[in-house]
Amino acid sequence: MSDNVLKKEFRESDVQRVRNIVNKDYTAKTKSQTGYQKASKRYKEGDVWEEGGRQWTIKNGVKQNITKLDSAKKAVRMPLACPKCGQAMKHRFDKKTYKIHGFCFDCTLEYEAELRKAGLYKKYEAEMINGNMDGFAKDLTAWVEEYAAYQHNYVTEQGVIEDWKGDSKKQNEKVMNNLKEFLEVLNKHKK
Ligand SMILES: [Zn+2]
């Protein structure tokens, strides 16, 4: 057998079969111990790929869903104390409300009570169901700023604040100031 004939008969598929035998990977279906195979692709530590509409990676030699890893990271990032009130975040709903707003469950109840007073709760609830908290925070920021601007104009035009609307005005200002505080934490949390 001449060299040329040998080259011709020793095709790519043969090379691959020999490689598989060397790797103790006798059939294409055989899973290796150190990697995962999909559509004849072998993945190694740190690789990221998509499979079944999800993102996967190999971490510590184990195939893992990236979405799960991400949420695990987020859970670790939750501080021990609430950034708004400073209380320990140990209520079973704290994790959930922290993820959404950036403050604890108690603060969320307070926040929602303030929104009710300002007549914004229905809008808030609807946006929450739609998962549009960012949009709601933007609207609320604009609303609080508008209110502050209106107050400012009122003071410069009329000179006296307390004479008009009295207690309800004080009440409104308190609600606005509280909402502003909540917004500060909310907006910091989103960044
Ligand atoms: Zn709190």
PDB file of N, CA and C in Angstrom, residues 71-176:
ATOM      1  N   SER A  71     -30.089  34.185  40.384  1.00  0.00           N
ATOM      2  CA  SER A  71     -30.975  34.470  41.512  1.00  0.00           C
ATOM      3  C   SER A  71     -30.302  34.135  42.832  1.00  0.00           C
ATOM      4  N   ALA A  72     -29.422  33.145  42.804  1.00  0.00           N
ATOM      5  CA  ALA A  72     -28.662  32.813  44.018  1.00  0.00           C
ATOM      6  C   ALA A  72     -27.750  33.969  44.393  1.00  0.00           C
ATOM      7  N   LYS A  73     -27.116  34.576  43.370  1.00  0.00           N
ATOM      8  CA  LYS A  73     -26.233  35.719  43.600  1.00  0.00           C
ATOM      9  C   LYS A  73     -27.019  36.884  44.197  1.00  0.00           C
ATOM     10  N   LYS A  74     -28.228  37.128  43.647  1.00  0.00           N
ATOM     11  CA  LYS A  74     -29.067  38.222  44.119  1.00  0.00           C
ATOM     12  C   LYS A  74     -29.451  38.014  45.580  1.00  0.00           C
ATOM     13  N   ALA A  75     -29.737  36.772  45.938  1.00  0.00           N
ATOM     14  CA  ALA A  75     -30.138  36.473  47.314  1.00  0.00           C
ATOM     15  C   ALA A  75     -28.997  36.780  48.272  1.00  0.00           C
ATOM     16  N   VAL A  76     -27.781  36.467  47.845  1.00  0.00           N
ATOM     17  CA  VAL A  76     -26.613  36.725  48.691  1.00  0.00           C
ATOM     18  C   VAL A  76     -26.415  38.226  48.872  1.00  0.00           C
ATOM     19  N   ARG A  77     -26.748  38.998  47.818  1.00  0.00           N
ATOM     20  CA  ARG A  77     -26.517  40.430  47.851  1.00  0.00           C
ATOM     21  C   ARG A  77     -27.485  41.173  48.780  1.00  0.00           C
ATOM     22  N   MET A  78     -28.535  40.501  49.261  1.00  0.00           N
ATOM     23  CA  MET A  78     -29.483  41.179  50.147  1.00  0.00           C
ATOM     24  C   MET A  78     -28.784  41.537  51.462  1.00  0.00           C
ATOM     25  N   PRO A  79     -28.845  42.815  51.852  1.00  0.00           N
ATOM     26  CA  PRO A  79     -28.160  43.209  53.095  1.00  0.00           C
ATOM     27  C   PRO A  79     -28.884  42.658  54.325  1.00  0.00           C
ATOM     28  N   LEU A  80     -28.175  42.609  55.457  1.00  0.00           N
ATOM     29  CA  LEU A  80     -28.769  42.085  56.691  1.00  0.00           C
ATOM     30  C   LEU A  80     -29.815  43.046  57.246  1.00  0.00           C
ATOM     31  N   ALA A  81     -29.561  44.347  57.061  1.00  0.00           N
ATOM     32  CA  ALA A  81     -30.504  45.349  57.561  1.00  0.00           C
ATOM     33  C   ALA A  81     -31.175  46.078  56.401  1.00  0.00           C
ATOM     34  N   CYS A  82     -32.400  46.495  56.615  1.00  0.00           N
ATOM     35  CA  CYS A  82     -33.149  47.213  55.585  1.00  0.00           C
ATOM     36  C   CYS A  82     -32.513  48.592  55.336  1.00  0.00           C
ATOM     37  N   PRO A  83     -32.240  48.942  54.059  1.00  0.00           N
ATOM     38  CA  PRO A  83     -31.609  50.233  53.765  1.00  0.00           C
ATOM     39  C   PRO A  83     -32.511  51.434  54.106  1.00  0.00           C
ATOM     40  N   LYS A  84     -33.806  51.183  54.263  1.00  0.00           N
ATOM     41  CA  LYS A  84     -34.729  52.275  54.549  1.00  0.00           C
ATOM     42  C   LYS A  84     -34.878  52.520  56.059  1.00  0.00           C
ATOM     43  N   CYS A  85     -35.187  51.447  56.829  1.00  0.00           N
ATOM     44  CA  CYS A  85     -35.469  51.625  58.258  1.00  0.00           C
ATOM     45  C   CYS A  85     -34.366  51.081  59.165  1.00  0.00           C
ATOM     46  N   GLY A  86     -33.452  50.282  58.604  1.00  0.00           N
ATOM     47  CA  GLY A  86     -32.339  49.769  59.398  1.00  0.00           C
ATOM     48  C   GLY A  86     -32.655  48.531  60.226  1.00  0.00           C
ATOM     49  N   GLN A  87     -33.898  48.035  60.117  1.00  0.00           N
ATOM     50  CA  GLN A  87     -34.271  46.828  60.878  1.00  0.00           C
ATOM     51  C   GLN A  87     -33.671  45.581  60.222  1.00  0.00           C
ATOM     52  N   ALA A  88     -33.445  44.550  61.027  1.00  0.00           N
ATOM     53  CA  ALA A  88     -32.950  43.279  60.500  1.00  0.00           C
ATOM     54  C   ALA A  88     -33.978  42.697  59.535  1.00  0.00           C
ATOM     55  N   MET A  89     -33.487  42.218  58.385  1.00  0.00           N
ATOM     56  CA  MET A  89     -34.404  41.667  57.379  1.00  0.00           C
ATOM     57  C   MET A  89     -34.558  40.170  57.616  1.00  0.00           C
ATOM     58  N   LYS A  90     -35.481  39.824  58.507  1.00  0.00           N
ATOM     59  CA  LYS A  90     -35.659  38.409  58.830  1.00  0.00           C
ATOM     60  C   LYS A  90     -37.102  37.937  58.636  1.00  0.00           C
ATOM     61  N   HIS A  91     -37.975  38.834  58.213  1.00  0.00           N
ATOM     62  CA  HIS A  91     -39.345  38.443  57.917  1.00  0.00           C
ATOM     63  C   HIS A  91     -39.350  37.585  56.649  1.00  0.00           C
ATOM     64  N   ARG A  92     -40.278  36.619  56.582  1.00  0.00           N
ATOM     65  CA  ARG A  92     -40.248  35.714  55.436  1.00  0.00           C
ATOM     66  C   ARG A  92     -40.585  36.413  54.114  1.00  0.00           C
ATOM     67  N   PHE A  93     -41.150  37.615  54.168  1.00  0.00           N
ATOM     68  CA  PHE A  93     -41.437  38.345  52.929  1.00  0.00           C
ATOM     69  C   PHE A  93     -40.372  39.392  52.592  1.00  0.00           C
ATOM     70  N   ASP A  94     -39.402  39.568  53.497  1.00  0.00           N
ATOM     71  CA  ASP A  94     -38.376  40.601  53.277  1.00  0.00           C
ATOM     72  C   ASP A  94     -37.612  40.407  51.973  1.00  0.00           C
ATOM     73  N   LYS A  95     -37.269  39.150  51.688  1.00  0.00           N
ATOM     74  CA  LYS A  95     -36.488  38.840  50.492  1.00  0.00           C
ATOM     75  C   LYS A  95     -37.256  39.276  49.243  1.00  0.00           C
ATOM     76  N   LYS A  96     -38.540  38.956  49.234  1.00  0.00           N
ATOM     77  CA  LYS A  96     -39.381  39.269  48.086  1.00  0.00           C
ATOM     78  C   LYS A  96     -39.519  40.787  47.894  1.00  0.00           C
ATOM     79  N   THR A  97     -39.843  41.492  48.981  1.00  0.00           N
ATOM     80  CA  THR A  97     -40.038  42.936  48.848  1.00  0.00           C
ATOM     81  C   THR A  97     -38.708  43.650  48.595  1.00  0.00           C
ATOM     82  N   TYR A  98     -37.618  43.106  49.145  1.00  0.00           N
ATOM     83  CA  TYR A  98     -36.316  43.730  48.887  1.00  0.00           C
ATOM     84  C   TYR A  98     -35.964  43.652  47.408  1.00  0.00           C
ATOM     85  N   LYS A  99     -36.244  42.509  46.801  1.00  0.00           N
ATOM     86  CA  LYS A  99     -35.962  42.320  45.381  1.00  0.00           C
ATOM     87  C   LYS A  99     -36.701  43.344  44.527  1.00  0.00           C
ATOM     88  N   ILE A 100     -37.951  43.631  44.906  1.00  0.00           N
ATOM     89  CA  ILE A 100     -38.776  44.542  44.110  1.00  0.00           C
ATOM     90  C   ILE A 100     -38.446  46.001  44.410  1.00  0.00           C
ATOM     91  N   HIS A 101     -38.425  46.353  45.715  1.00  0.00           N
ATOM     92  CA  HIS A 101     -38.349  47.772  46.086  1.00  0.00           C
ATOM     93  C   HIS A 101     -36.996  48.209  46.637  1.00  0.00           C
ATOM     94  N   GLY A 102     -36.265  47.272  47.267  1.00  0.00           N
ATOM     95  CA  GLY A 102     -35.008  47.652  47.908  1.00  0.00           C
ATOM     96  C   GLY A 102     -35.186  47.966  49.383  1.00  0.00           C
ATOM     97  N   PHE A 103     -36.376  47.669  49.924  1.00  0.00           N
ATOM     98  CA  PHE A 103     -36.558  47.790  51.376  1.00  0.00           C
ATOM     99  C   PHE A 103     -37.400  46.639  51.908  1.00  0.00           C
ATOM    100  N   CYS A 104     -37.521  46.571  53.259  1.00  0.00           N
ATOM    101  CA  CYS A 104     -38.114  45.401  53.911  1.00  0.00           C
ATOM    102  C   CYS A 104     -39.640  45.344  53.754  1.00  0.00           C
ATOM    103  N   PHE A 105     -40.219  44.287  54.271  1.00  0.00           N
ATOM    104  CA  PHE A 105     -41.667  44.079  54.167  1.00  0.00           C
ATOM    105  C   PHE A 105     -42.438  45.158  54.930  1.00  0.00           C
ATOM    106  N   ASP A 106     -41.984  45.479  56.159  1.00  0.00           N
ATOM    107  CA  ASP A 106     -42.635  46.528  56.959  1.00  0.00           C
ATOM    108  C   ASP A 106     -42.627  47.861  56.212  1.00  0.00           C
ATOM    109  N   CYS A 107     -41.478  48.195  55.634  1.00  0.00           N
ATOM    110  CA  CYS A 107     -41.362  49.444  54.873  1.00  0.00           C
ATOM    111  C   CYS A 107     -42.301  49.414  53.669  1.00  0.00           C
ATOM    112  N   THR A 108     -42.450  48.242  53.061  1.00  0.00           N
ATOM    113  CA  THR A 108     -43.337  48.124  51.903  1.00  0.00           C
ATOM    114  C   THR A 108     -44.785  48.410  52.308  1.00  0.00           C
ATOM    115  N   LEU A 109     -45.188  47.894  53.474  1.00  0.00           N
ATOM    116  CA  LEU A 109     -46.546  48.153  53.969  1.00  0.00           C
ATOM    117  C   LEU A 109     -46.752  49.655  54.178  1.00  0.00           C
ATOM    118  N   GLU A 110     -45.726  50.297  54.752  1.00  0.00           N
ATOM    119  CA  GLU A 110     -45.783  51.733  54.998  1.00  0.00           C
ATOM    120  C   GLU A 110     -45.852  52.506  53.678  1.00  0.00           C
ATOM    121  N   TYR A 111     -45.014  52.077  52.756  1.00  0.00           N
ATOM    122  CA  TYR A 111     -44.952  52.687  51.420  1.00  0.00           C
ATOM    123  C   TYR A 111     -46.316  52.595  50.735  1.00  0.00           C
ATOM    124  N   GLU A 112     -46.920  51.425  50.816  1.00  0.00           N
ATOM    125  CA  GLU A 112     -48.221  51.217  50.182  1.00  0.00           C
ATOM    126  C   GLU A 112     -49.310  52.048  50.865  1.00  0.00           C
ATOM    127  N   ALA A 113     -49.185  52.213  52.191  1.00  0.00           N
ATOM    128  CA  ALA A 113     -50.144  53.048  52.926  1.00  0.00           C
ATOM    129  C   ALA A 113     -50.036  54.505  52.459  1.00  0.00           C
ATOM    130  N   GLU A 114     -48.796  54.981  52.239  1.00  0.00           N
ATOM    131  CA  GLU A 114     -48.578  56.348  51.754  1.00  0.00           C
ATOM    132  C   GLU A 114     -49.147  56.514  50.337  1.00  0.00           C
ATOM    133  N   LEU A 115     -48.967  55.479  49.535  1.00  0.00           N
ATOM    134  CA  LEU A 115     -49.492  55.519  48.163  1.00  0.00           C
ATOM    135  C   LEU A 115     -51.019  55.591  48.185  1.00  0.00           C
ATOM    136  N   ARG A 116     -51.622  54.874  49.140  1.00  0.00           N
ATOM    137  CA  ARG A 116     -53.078  54.908  49.287  1.00  0.00           C
ATOM    138  C   ARG A 116     -53.530  56.323  49.615  1.00  0.00           C
ATOM    139  N   LYS A 117     -52.807  56.959  50.569  1.00  0.00           N
ATOM    140  CA  LYS A 117     -53.147  58.324  50.981  1.00  0.00           C
ATOM    141  C   LYS A 117     -53.042  59.281  49.798  1.00  0.00           C
ATOM    142  N   ALA A 118     -52.062  59.062  48.948  1.00  0.00           N
ATOM    143  CA  ALA A 118     -51.850  59.941  47.798  1.00  0.00           C
ATOM    144  C   ALA A 118     -52.747  59.568  46.623  1.00  0.00           C
ATOM    145  N   GLY A 119     -53.566  58.500  46.802  1.00  0.00           N
ATOM    146  CA  GLY A 119     -54.473  58.073  45.738  1.00  0.00           C
ATOM    147  C   GLY A 119     -53.762  57.385  44.587  1.00  0.00           C
ATOM    148  N   LEU A 120     -52.594  56.805  44.855  1.00  0.00           N
ATOM    149  CA  LEU A 120     -51.799  56.187  43.781  1.00  0.00           C
ATOM    150  C   LEU A 120     -51.724  54.668  43.883  1.00  0.00           C
ATOM    151  N   TYR A 121     -52.438  54.124  44.862  1.00  0.00           N
ATOM    152  CA  TYR A 121     -52.284  52.691  45.122  1.00  0.00           C
ATOM    153  C   TYR A 121     -52.774  51.816  43.963  1.00  0.00           C
ATOM    154  N   LYS A 122     -53.920  52.180  43.390  1.00  0.00           N
ATOM    155  CA  LYS A 122     -54.511  51.386  42.286  1.00  0.00           C
ATOM    156  C   LYS A 122     -53.539  51.292  41.109  1.00  0.00           C
ATOM    157  N   LYS A 123     -52.919  52.434  40.795  1.00  0.00           N
ATOM    158  CA  LYS A 123     -51.963  52.485  39.683  1.00  0.00           C
ATOM    159  C   LYS A 123     -50.745  51.618  40.010  1.00  0.00           C
ATOM    160  N   TYR A 124     -50.302  51.732  41.254  1.00  0.00           N
ATOM    161  CA  TYR A 124     -49.164  50.949  41.740  1.00  0.00           C
ATOM    162  C   TYR A 124     -49.432  49.453  41.628  1.00  0.00           C
ATOM    163  N   GLU A 125     -50.634  49.061  42.079  1.00  0.00           N
ATOM    164  CA  GLU A 125     -51.014  47.652  42.055  1.00  0.00           C
ATOM    165  C   GLU A 125     -51.038  47.114  40.623  1.00  0.00           C
ATOM    166  N   ALA A 126     -51.618  47.915  39.709  1.00  0.00           N
ATOM    167  CA  ALA A 126     -51.707  47.508  38.307  1.00  0.00           C
ATOM    168  C   ALA A 126     -50.315  47.352  37.699  1.00  0.00           C
ATOM    169  N   GLU A 127     -49.413  48.290  38.019  1.00  0.00           N
ATOM    170  CA  GLU A 127     -48.056  48.233  37.470  1.00  0.00           C
ATOM    171  C   GLU A 127     -47.292  47.045  38.056  1.00  0.00           C
ATOM    172  N   MET A 128     -47.572  46.750  39.314  1.00  0.00           N
ATOM    173  CA  MET A 128     -46.918  45.623  39.979  1.00  0.00           C
ATOM    174  C   MET A 128     -47.314  44.317  39.291  1.00  0.00           C
ATOM    175  N   ILE A 129     -48.606  44.171  39.004  1.00  0.00           N
ATOM    176  CA  ILE A 129     -49.102  42.963  38.333  1.00  0.00           C
ATOM    177  C   ILE A 129     -48.441  42.825  36.957  1.00  0.00           C
ATOM    178  N   ASN A 130     -48.237  43.975  36.280  1.00  0.00           N
ATOM    179  CA  ASN A 130     -47.585  43.960  34.965  1.00  0.00           C
ATOM    180  C   ASN A 130     -46.066  43.858  35.065  1.00  0.00           C
ATOM    181  N   GLY A 131     -45.556  43.823  36.299  1.00  0.00           N
ATOM    182  CA  GLY A 131     -44.109  43.756  36.496  1.00  0.00           C
ATOM    183  C   GLY A 131     -43.397  45.008  36.046  1.00  0.00           C
ATOM    184  N   ASN A 132     -44.092  46.140  36.091  1.00  0.00           N
ATOM    185  CA  ASN A 132     -43.522  47.400  35.604  1.00  0.00           C
ATOM    186  C   ASN A 132     -43.202  48.359  36.752  1.00  0.00           C
ATOM    187  N   MET A 133     -42.426  47.869  37.729  1.00  0.00           N
ATOM    188  CA  MET A 133     -42.115  48.706  38.890  1.00  0.00           C
ATOM    189  C   MET A 133     -41.212  49.881  38.513  1.00  0.00           C
ATOM    190  N   ASP A 134     -40.333  49.663  37.527  1.00  0.00           N
ATOM    191  CA  ASP A 134     -39.448  50.748  37.079  1.00  0.00           C
ATOM    192  C   ASP A 134     -40.275  51.893  36.511  1.00  0.00           C
ATOM    193  N   GLY A 135     -41.266  51.537  35.699  1.00  0.00           N
ATOM    194  CA  GLY A 135     -42.144  52.543  35.104  1.00  0.00           C
ATOM    195  C   GLY A 135     -42.924  53.285  36.166  1.00  0.00           C
ATOM    196  N   PHE A 136     -43.394  52.558  37.154  1.00  0.00           N
ATOM    197  CA  PHE A 136     -44.163  53.195  38.229  1.00  0.00           C
ATOM    198  C   PHE A 136     -43.280  54.147  39.036  1.00  0.00           C
ATOM    199  N   ALA A 137     -42.055  53.726  39.331  1.00  0.00           N
ATOM    200  CA  ALA A 137     -41.119  54.570  40.098  1.00  0.00           C
ATOM    201  C   ALA A 137     -40.851  55.876  39.353  1.00  0.00           C
ATOM    202  N   LYS A 138     -40.734  55.784  38.020  1.00  0.00           N
ATOM    203  CA  LYS A 138     -40.519  56.979  37.198  1.00  0.00           C
ATOM    204  C   LYS A 138     -41.722  57.923  37.294  1.00  0.00           C
ATOM    205  N   ASP A 139     -42.923  57.338  37.158  1.00  0.00           N
ATOM    206  CA  ASP A 139     -44.162  58.127  37.258  1.00  0.00           C
ATOM    207  C   ASP A 139     -44.259  58.801  38.622  1.00  0.00           C
ATOM    208  N   LEU A 140     -43.940  58.036  39.651  1.00  0.00           N
ATOM    209  CA  LEU A 140     -44.052  58.547  41.019  1.00  0.00           C
ATOM    210  C   LEU A 140     -43.053  59.686  41.254  1.00  0.00           C
ATOM    211  N   THR A 141     -41.845  59.527  40.730  1.00  0.00           N
ATOM    212  CA  THR A 141     -40.832  60.581  40.836  1.00  0.00           C
ATOM    213  C   THR A 141     -41.355  61.869  40.202  1.00  0.00           C
ATOM    214  N   ALA A 142     -41.888  61.751  38.995  1.00  0.00           N
ATOM    215  CA  ALA A 142     -42.428  62.915  38.277  1.00  0.00           C
ATOM    216  C   ALA A 142     -43.568  63.537  39.081  1.00  0.00           C
ATOM    217  N   TRP A 143     -44.400  62.690  39.638  1.00  0.00           N
ATOM    218  CA  TRP A 143     -45.569  63.142  40.391  1.00  0.00           C
ATOM    219  C   TRP A 143     -45.152  63.919  41.638  1.00  0.00           C
ATOM    220  N   VAL A 144     -44.188  63.389  42.373  1.00  0.00           N
ATOM    221  CA  VAL A 144     -43.691  64.046  43.598  1.00  0.00           C
ATOM    222  C   VAL A 144     -43.022  65.374  43.242  1.00  0.00           C
ATOM    223  N   GLU A 145     -42.251  65.376  42.159  1.00  0.00           N
ATOM    224  CA  GLU A 145     -41.572  66.612  41.721  1.00  0.00           C
ATOM    225  C   GLU A 145     -42.590  67.679  41.313  1.00  0.00           C
ATOM    226  N   GLU A 146     -43.613  67.227  40.624  1.00  0.00           N
ATOM    227  CA  GLU A 146     -44.672  68.136  40.178  1.00  0.00           C
ATOM    228  C   GLU A 146     -45.377  68.757  41.381  1.00  0.00           C
ATOM    229  N   TYR A 147     -45.631  67.924  42.361  1.00  0.00           N
ATOM    230  CA  TYR A 147     -46.300  68.386  43.573  1.00  0.00           C
ATOM    231  C   TYR A 147     -45.438  69.433  44.273  1.00  0.00           C
ATOM    232  N   ALA A 148     -44.121  69.145  44.377  1.00  0.00           N
ATOM    233  CA  ALA A 148     -43.188  70.070  45.022  1.00  0.00           C
ATOM    234  C   ALA A 148     -43.147  71.398  44.268  1.00  0.00           C
ATOM    235  N   ALA A 149     -43.142  71.323  42.933  1.00  0.00           N
ATOM    236  CA  ALA A 149     -43.108  72.532  42.096  1.00  0.00           C
ATOM    237  C   ALA A 149     -44.384  73.344  42.312  1.00  0.00           C
ATOM    238  N   TYR A 150     -45.490  72.678  42.395  1.00  0.00           N
ATOM    239  CA  TYR A 150     -46.779  73.342  42.599  1.00  0.00           C
ATOM    240  C   TYR A 150     -46.784  74.057  43.942  1.00  0.00           C
ATOM    241  N   GLN A 151     -46.282  73.379  44.983  1.00  0.00           N
ATOM    242  CA  GLN A 151     -46.205  73.967  46.321  1.00  0.00           C
ATOM    243  C   GLN A 151     -45.358  75.231  46.299  1.00  0.00           C
ATOM    244  N   HIS A 152     -44.237  75.125  45.613  1.00  0.00           N
ATOM    245  CA  HIS A 152     -43.294  76.236  45.539  1.00  0.00           C
ATOM    246  C   HIS A 152     -43.965  77.460  44.898  1.00  0.00           C
ATOM    247  N   ASN A 153     -44.661  77.232  43.796  1.00  0.00           N
ATOM    248  CA  ASN A 153     -45.361  78.316  43.102  1.00  0.00           C
ATOM    249  C   ASN A 153     -46.403  78.930  44.012  1.00  0.00           C
ATOM    250  N   TYR A 154     -47.097  78.064  44.691  1.00  0.00           N
ATOM    251  CA  TYR A 154     -48.168  78.513  45.580  1.00  0.00           C
ATOM    252  C   TYR A 154     -47.620  79.433  46.662  1.00  0.00           C
ATOM    253  N   VAL A 155     -46.484  79.032  47.235  1.00  0.00           N
ATOM    254  CA  VAL A 155     -45.886  79.820  48.310  1.00  0.00           C
ATOM    255  C   VAL A 155     -45.456  81.187  47.787  1.00  0.00           C
ATOM    256  N   THR A 156     -44.795  81.252  46.646  1.00  0.00           N
ATOM    257  CA  THR A 156     -44.304  82.534  46.129  1.00  0.00           C
ATOM    258  C   THR A 156     -45.457  83.447  45.719  1.00  0.00           C
ATOM    259  N   GLU A 157     -46.532  82.874  45.193  1.00  0.00           N
ATOM    260  CA  GLU A 157     -47.650  83.706  44.750  1.00  0.00           C
ATOM    261  C   GLU A 157     -48.485  84.234  45.912  1.00  0.00           C
ATOM    262  N   GLN A 158     -48.716  83.368  46.885  1.00  0.00           N
ATOM    263  CA  GLN A 158     -49.625  83.735  47.973  1.00  0.00           C
ATOM    264  C   GLN A 158     -48.914  84.247  49.230  1.00  0.00           C
ATOM    265  N   GLY A 159     -47.666  83.891  49.360  1.00  0.00           N
ATOM    266  CA  GLY A 159     -46.917  84.346  50.537  1.00  0.00           C
ATOM    267  C   GLY A 159     -47.175  83.512  51.768  1.00  0.00           C
ATOM    268  N   VAL A 160     -48.416  83.197  52.047  1.00  0.00           N
ATOM    269  CA  VAL A 160     -48.752  82.436  53.249  1.00  0.00           C
ATOM    270  C   VAL A 160     -49.159  81.016  52.866  1.00  0.00           C
ATOM    271  N   ILE A 161     -48.646  80.062  53.621  1.00  0.00           N
ATOM    272  CA  ILE A 161     -48.964  78.658  53.301  1.00  0.00           C
ATOM    273  C   ILE A 161     -50.057  78.129  54.217  1.00  0.00           C
ATOM    274  N   GLU A 162     -49.906  78.394  55.510  1.00  0.00           N
ATOM    275  CA  GLU A 162     -50.738  77.739  56.521  1.00  0.00           C
ATOM    276  C   GLU A 162     -52.220  78.130  56.438  1.00  0.00           C
ATOM    277  N   ASP A 163     -52.525  79.326  55.965  1.00  0.00           N
ATOM    278  CA  ASP A 163     -53.919  79.782  55.944  1.00  0.00           C
ATOM    279  C   ASP A 163     -54.808  78.922  55.052  1.00  0.00           C
ATOM    280  N   TRP A 164     -54.241  78.456  53.984  1.00  0.00           N
ATOM    281  CA  TRP A 164     -55.041  77.744  52.996  1.00  0.00           C
ATOM    282  C   TRP A 164     -54.930  76.233  53.185  1.00  0.00           C
ATOM    283  N   LYS A 165     -56.016  75.549  53.307  1.00  0.00           N
ATOM    284  CA  LYS A 165     -56.129  74.085  53.440  1.00  0.00           C
ATOM    285  C   LYS A 165     -55.586  73.538  54.770  1.00  0.00           C
ATOM    286  N   GLY A 166     -54.862  74.347  55.518  1.00  0.00           N
ATOM    287  CA  GLY A 166     -54.416  73.997  56.868  1.00  0.00           C
ATOM    288  C   GLY A 166     -53.910  72.589  57.040  1.00  0.00           C
ATOM    289  N   ASP A 167     -54.647  71.795  57.807  1.00  0.00           N
ATOM    290  CA  ASP A 167     -54.194  70.456  58.186  1.00  0.00           C
ATOM    291  C   ASP A 167     -53.992  69.528  56.995  1.00  0.00           C
ATOM    292  N   SER A 168     -54.911  69.584  56.033  1.00  0.00           N
ATOM    293  CA  SER A 168     -54.802  68.665  54.904  1.00  0.00           C
ATOM    294  C   SER A 168     -53.546  68.960  54.086  1.00  0.00           C
ATOM    295  N   LYS A 169     -53.153  70.225  54.083  1.00  0.00           N
ATOM    296  CA  LYS A 169     -51.922  70.590  53.374  1.00  0.00           C
ATOM    297  C   LYS A 169     -50.695  69.995  54.067  1.00  0.00           C
ATOM    298  N   LYS A 170     -50.698  70.131  55.410  1.00  0.00           N
ATOM    299  CA  LYS A 170     -49.599  69.551  56.199  1.00  0.00           C
ATOM    300  C   LYS A 170     -49.538  68.036  55.963  1.00  0.00           C
ATOM    301  N   GLN A 171     -50.728  67.449  55.945  1.00  0.00           N
ATOM    302  CA  GLN A 171     -50.842  66.009  55.734  1.00  0.00           C
ATOM    303  C   GLN A 171     -50.247  65.620  54.375  1.00  0.00           C
ATOM    304  N   ASN A 172     -50.621  66.404  53.361  1.00  0.00           N
ATOM    305  CA  ASN A 172     -50.109  66.136  52.009  1.00  0.00           C
ATOM    306  C   ASN A 172     -48.594  66.219  51.958  1.00  0.00           C
ATOM    307  N   GLU A 173     -48.067  67.236  52.646  1.00  0.00           N
ATOM    308  CA  GLU A 173     -46.617  67.413  52.625  1.00  0.00           C
ATOM    309  C   GLU A 173     -45.910  66.237  53.284  1.00  0.00           C
ATOM    310  N   LYS A 174     -46.526  65.743  54.365  1.00  0.00           N
ATOM    311  CA  LYS A 174     -45.955  64.607  55.078  1.00  0.00           C
ATOM    312  C   LYS A 174     -45.931  63.376  54.156  1.00  0.00           C
ATOM    313  N   VAL A 175     -47.058  63.155  53.471  1.00  0.00           N
ATOM    314  CA  VAL A 175     -47.140  62.013  52.548  1.00  0.00           C
ATOM    315  C   VAL A 175     -46.079  62.160  51.461  1.00  0.00           C
ATOM    316  N   MET A 176     -45.963  63.365  50.917  1.00  0.00           N
ATOM    317  CA  MET A 176     -44.992  63.618  49.848  1.00  0.00           C
ATOM    318  C   MET A 176     -43.564  63.370  50.314  1.00  0.00           C
TER     319      MET A 176
END
